[in-house]
mmCIF file of C-alpha atoms in Angstrom:
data_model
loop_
_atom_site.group_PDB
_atom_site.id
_atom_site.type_symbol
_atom_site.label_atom_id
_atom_site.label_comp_id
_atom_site.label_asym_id
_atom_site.label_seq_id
_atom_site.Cartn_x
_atom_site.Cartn_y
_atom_site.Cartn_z
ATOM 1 C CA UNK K 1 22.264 60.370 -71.173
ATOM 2 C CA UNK K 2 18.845 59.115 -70.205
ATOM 3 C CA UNK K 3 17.432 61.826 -71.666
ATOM 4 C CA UNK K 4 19.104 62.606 -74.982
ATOM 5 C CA UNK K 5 18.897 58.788 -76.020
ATOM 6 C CA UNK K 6 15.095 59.173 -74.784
ATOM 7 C CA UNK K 7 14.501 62.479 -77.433
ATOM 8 C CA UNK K 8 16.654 60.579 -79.770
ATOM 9 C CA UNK K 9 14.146 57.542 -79.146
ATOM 10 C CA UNK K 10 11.305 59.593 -79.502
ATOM 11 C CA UNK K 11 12.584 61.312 -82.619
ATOM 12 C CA UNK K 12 14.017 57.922 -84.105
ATOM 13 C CA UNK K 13 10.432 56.634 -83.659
ATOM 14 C CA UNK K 14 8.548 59.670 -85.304
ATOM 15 C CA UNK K 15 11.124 58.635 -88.039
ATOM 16 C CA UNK K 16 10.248 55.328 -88.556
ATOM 17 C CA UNK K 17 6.790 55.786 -88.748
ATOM 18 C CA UNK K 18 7.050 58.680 -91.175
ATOM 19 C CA UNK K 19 8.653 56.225 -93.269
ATOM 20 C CA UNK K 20 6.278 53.398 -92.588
ATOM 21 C CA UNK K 21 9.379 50.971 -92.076
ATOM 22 C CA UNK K 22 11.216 49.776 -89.226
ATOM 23 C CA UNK K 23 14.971 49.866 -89.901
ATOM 24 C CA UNK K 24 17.421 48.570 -87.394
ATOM 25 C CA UNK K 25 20.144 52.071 -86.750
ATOM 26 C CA UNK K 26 21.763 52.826 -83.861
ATOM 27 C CA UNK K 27 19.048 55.207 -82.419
ATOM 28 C CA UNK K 28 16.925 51.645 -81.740
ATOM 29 C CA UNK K 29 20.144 50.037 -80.365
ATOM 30 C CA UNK K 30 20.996 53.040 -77.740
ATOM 31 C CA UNK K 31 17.010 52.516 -77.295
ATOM 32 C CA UNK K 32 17.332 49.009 -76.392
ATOM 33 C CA UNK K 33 20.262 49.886 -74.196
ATOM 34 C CA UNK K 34 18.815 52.675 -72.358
ATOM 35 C CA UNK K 35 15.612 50.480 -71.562
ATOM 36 C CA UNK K 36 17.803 47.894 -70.622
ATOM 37 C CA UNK K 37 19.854 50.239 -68.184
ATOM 38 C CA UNK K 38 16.796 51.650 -66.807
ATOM 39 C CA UNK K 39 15.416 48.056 -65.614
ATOM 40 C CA UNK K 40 18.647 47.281 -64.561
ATOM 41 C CA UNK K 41 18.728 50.556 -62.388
ATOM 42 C CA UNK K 42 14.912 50.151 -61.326
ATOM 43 C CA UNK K 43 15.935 46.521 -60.332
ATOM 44 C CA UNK K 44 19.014 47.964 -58.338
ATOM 45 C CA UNK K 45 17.426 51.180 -56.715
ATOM 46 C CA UNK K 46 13.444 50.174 -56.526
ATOM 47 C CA UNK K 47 13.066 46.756 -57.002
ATOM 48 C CA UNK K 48 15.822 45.119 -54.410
ATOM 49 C CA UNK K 49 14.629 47.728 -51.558
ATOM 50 C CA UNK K 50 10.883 48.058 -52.278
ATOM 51 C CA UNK K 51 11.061 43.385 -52.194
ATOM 52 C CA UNK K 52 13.212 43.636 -49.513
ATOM 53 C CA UNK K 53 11.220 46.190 -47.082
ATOM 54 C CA UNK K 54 8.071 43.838 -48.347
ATOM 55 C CA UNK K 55 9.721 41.085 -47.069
ATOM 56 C CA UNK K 56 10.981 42.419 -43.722
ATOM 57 C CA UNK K 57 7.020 43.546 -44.069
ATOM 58 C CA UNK K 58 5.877 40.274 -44.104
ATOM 59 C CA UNK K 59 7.932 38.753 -41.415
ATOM 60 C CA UNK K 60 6.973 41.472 -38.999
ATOM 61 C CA UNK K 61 3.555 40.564 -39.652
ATOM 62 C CA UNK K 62 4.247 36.638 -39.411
ATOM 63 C CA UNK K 63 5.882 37.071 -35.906
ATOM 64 C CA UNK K 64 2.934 39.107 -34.718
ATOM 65 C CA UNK K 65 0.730 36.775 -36.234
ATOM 66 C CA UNK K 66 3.216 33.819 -34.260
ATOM 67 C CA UNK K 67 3.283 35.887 -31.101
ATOM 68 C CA UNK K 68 -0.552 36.331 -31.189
ATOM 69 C CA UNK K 69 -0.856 32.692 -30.891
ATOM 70 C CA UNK K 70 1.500 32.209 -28.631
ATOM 71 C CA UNK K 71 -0.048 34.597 -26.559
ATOM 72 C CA UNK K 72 -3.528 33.156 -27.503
ATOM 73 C CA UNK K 73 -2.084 29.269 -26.140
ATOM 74 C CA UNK K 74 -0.435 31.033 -23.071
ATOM 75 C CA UNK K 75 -3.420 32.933 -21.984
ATOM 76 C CA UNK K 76 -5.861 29.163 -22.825
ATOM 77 C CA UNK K 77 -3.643 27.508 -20.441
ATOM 78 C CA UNK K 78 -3.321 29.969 -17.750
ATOM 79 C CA UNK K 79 -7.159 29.861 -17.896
ATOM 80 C CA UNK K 80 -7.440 25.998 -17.809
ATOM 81 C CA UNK K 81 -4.135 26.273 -15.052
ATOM 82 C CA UNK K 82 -6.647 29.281 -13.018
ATOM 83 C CA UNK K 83 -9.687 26.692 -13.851
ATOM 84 C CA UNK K 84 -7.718 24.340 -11.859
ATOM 85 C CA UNK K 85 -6.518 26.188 -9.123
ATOM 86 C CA UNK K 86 -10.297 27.506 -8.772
ATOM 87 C CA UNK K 87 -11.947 24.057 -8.632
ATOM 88 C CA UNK K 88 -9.273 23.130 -6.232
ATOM 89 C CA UNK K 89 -9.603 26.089 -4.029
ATOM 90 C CA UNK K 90 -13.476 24.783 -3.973
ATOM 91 C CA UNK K 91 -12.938 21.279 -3.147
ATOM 92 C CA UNK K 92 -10.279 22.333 -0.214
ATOM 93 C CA UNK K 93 -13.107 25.420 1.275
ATOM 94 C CA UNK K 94 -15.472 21.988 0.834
ATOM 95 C CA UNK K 95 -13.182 20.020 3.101
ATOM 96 C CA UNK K 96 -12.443 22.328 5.707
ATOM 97 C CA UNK K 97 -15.858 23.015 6.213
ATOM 98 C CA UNK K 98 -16.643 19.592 6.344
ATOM 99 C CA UNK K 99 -14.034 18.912 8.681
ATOM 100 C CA UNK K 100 -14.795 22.140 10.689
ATOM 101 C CA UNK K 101 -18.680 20.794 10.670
ATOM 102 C CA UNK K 102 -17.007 17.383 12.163
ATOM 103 C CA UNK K 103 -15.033 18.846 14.852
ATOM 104 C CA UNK K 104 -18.265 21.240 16.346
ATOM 105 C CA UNK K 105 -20.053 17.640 15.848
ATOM 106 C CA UNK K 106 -17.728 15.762 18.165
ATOM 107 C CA UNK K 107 -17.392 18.932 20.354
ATOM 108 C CA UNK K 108 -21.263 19.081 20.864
ATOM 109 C CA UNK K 109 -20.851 15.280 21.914
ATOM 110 C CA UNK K 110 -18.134 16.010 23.895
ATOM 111 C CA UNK K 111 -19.684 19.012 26.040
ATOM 112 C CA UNK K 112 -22.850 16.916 25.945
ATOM 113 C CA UNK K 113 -21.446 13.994 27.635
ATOM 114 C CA UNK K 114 -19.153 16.202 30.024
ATOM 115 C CA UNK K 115 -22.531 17.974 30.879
ATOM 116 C CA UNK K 116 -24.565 14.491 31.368
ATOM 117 C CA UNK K 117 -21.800 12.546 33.255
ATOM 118 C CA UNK K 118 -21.418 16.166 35.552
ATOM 119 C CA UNK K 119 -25.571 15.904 35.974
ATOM 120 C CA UNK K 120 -25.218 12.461 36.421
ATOM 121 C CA UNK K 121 -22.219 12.629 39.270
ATOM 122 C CA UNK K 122 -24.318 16.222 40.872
ATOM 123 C CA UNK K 123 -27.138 13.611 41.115
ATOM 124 C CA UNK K 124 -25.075 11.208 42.478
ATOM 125 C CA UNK K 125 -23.346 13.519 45.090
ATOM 126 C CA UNK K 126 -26.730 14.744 46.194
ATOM 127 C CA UNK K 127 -28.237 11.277 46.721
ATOM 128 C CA UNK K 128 -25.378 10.362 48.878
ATOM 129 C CA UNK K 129 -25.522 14.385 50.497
ATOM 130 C CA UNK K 130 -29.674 13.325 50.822
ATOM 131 C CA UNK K 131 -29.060 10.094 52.502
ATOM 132 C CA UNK K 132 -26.261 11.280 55.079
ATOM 133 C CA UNK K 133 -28.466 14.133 55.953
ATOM 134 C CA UNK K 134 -31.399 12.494 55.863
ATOM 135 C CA UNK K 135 -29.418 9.824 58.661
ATOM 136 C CA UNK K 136 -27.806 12.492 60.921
ATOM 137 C CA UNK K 137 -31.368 14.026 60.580
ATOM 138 C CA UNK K 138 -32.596 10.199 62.189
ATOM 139 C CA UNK K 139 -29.607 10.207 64.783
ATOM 140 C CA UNK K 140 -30.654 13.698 66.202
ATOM 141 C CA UNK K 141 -34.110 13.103 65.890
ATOM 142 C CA UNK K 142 -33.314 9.570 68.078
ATOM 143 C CA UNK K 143 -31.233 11.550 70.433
ATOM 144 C CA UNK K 144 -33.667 14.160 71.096
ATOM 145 C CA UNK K 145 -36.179 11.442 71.260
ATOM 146 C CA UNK K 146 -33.771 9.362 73.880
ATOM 147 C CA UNK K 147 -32.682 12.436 75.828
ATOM 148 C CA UNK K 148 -36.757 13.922 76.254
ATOM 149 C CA UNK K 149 -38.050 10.037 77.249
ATOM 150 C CA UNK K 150 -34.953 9.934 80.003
ATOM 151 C CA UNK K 151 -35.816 13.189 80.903
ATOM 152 C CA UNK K 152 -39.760 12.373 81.145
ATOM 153 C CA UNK K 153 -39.252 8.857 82.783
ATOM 154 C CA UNK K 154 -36.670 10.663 85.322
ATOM 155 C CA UNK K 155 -39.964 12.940 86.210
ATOM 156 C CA UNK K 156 -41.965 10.107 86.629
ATOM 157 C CA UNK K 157 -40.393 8.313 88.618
ATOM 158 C CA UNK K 158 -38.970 11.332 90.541
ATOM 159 C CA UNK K 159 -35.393 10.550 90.901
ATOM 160 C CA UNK K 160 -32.222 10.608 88.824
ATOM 161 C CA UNK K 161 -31.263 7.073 87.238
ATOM 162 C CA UNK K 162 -27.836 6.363 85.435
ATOM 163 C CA UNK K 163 -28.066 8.237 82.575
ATOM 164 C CA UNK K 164 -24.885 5.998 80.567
ATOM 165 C CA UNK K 165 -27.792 3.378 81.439
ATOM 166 C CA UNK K 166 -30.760 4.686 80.626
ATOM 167 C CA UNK K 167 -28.890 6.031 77.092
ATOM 168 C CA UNK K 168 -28.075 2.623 76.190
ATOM 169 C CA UNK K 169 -31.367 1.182 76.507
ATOM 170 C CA UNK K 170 -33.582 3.635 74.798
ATOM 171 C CA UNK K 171 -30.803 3.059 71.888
ATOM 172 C CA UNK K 172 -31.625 -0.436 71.685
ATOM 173 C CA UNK K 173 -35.413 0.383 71.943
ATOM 174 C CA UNK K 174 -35.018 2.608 69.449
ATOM 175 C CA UNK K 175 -32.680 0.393 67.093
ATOM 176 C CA UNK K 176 -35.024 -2.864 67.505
ATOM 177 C CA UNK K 177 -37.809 -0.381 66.899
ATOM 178 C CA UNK K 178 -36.215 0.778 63.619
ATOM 179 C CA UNK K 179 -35.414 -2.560 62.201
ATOM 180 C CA UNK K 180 -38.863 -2.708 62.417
ATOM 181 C CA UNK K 181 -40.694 -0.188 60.764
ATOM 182 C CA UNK K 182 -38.047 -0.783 57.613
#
């Protein structure tokens, strides 16, 4: 139908302007209707599903566009959240090394003072080791000296006195004699 009212169009039209006039017959009525039927068909078959894949079109590219900055926002604050994190992994590696700096501090004066106070109690133990040895030393020395005078004063004077006796007196000779020289 399309096409015979189209060649009956065309022909109506070659009509017309052989005549020079524009007269108003059927041929420009089926004309009329066959353009109209043809939008109304284009509208139906093109237009609806050409507008309506554009718009589907345009939505797809609206939620990338809305997923892009989503994704954009998401990744800004997982850098500022990893910004975070970072400087607070920093200050925390800052404290325990302070901290661990502290501690070998105080253990340095620790082992320090252990070492002095040992030193100082060694000294101490060695003074008092010095001073006993240094009086047994005195005692034997005394003895010796006690035990060769009896013995040299028992040659002298040729016979064998009481030697509890003669003991007990060099002590005291020996003891005033040492008071003495102090």
């Amino acid at each position: 139908m399309f096409s015979l009212n189209t060649v009956a169009a065309v022909s109506a039209s070659e009509t017309v302007m052989a005549r020079g006039m524009l007269t108003l017959d059927a041929t420009i009525i089926w004309t009329f209707i066959n353009i109209l039927l043809l939008f109304l068909l284009l509208k139906i078959f093109l237009f609806k599903p050409v507008n309506k894949m554009m718009d589907e079109r345009t939505k797809k590219i609206q939620d990338d566009i809305d997923a892009a900055k989503k994704a954009r926002e998401e990744a800004e604050a997982m850098k500022i959240e990893y910004a975070a994190t970072l400087r607070s992994a920093k200050d925390e590696a800052q404290e325990i090394v302070a901290k661990a700096i502290d501690k070998a501090e105080d253990e340095r004066k620790a082992i320090v003072t252990k070492a002095e106070d040992e030193a100082h109690e060694i000294f101490k133990n060695t003074t008092k080791t010095i001073e006993v040895e240094r009086k047994r030393s005195v005692q034997e020395a005394q003895t010796q000296i006690a035990d060769l005078a009896i013995a040299a004063a028992s040659k002298i004077l040729g016979e064998n006195v009481d030697d509890e006796a003669n003991r007990k007196i060099v002590d005291t000779f020996l003891e005033e004699e040492g008071a003495d020289n102090r």
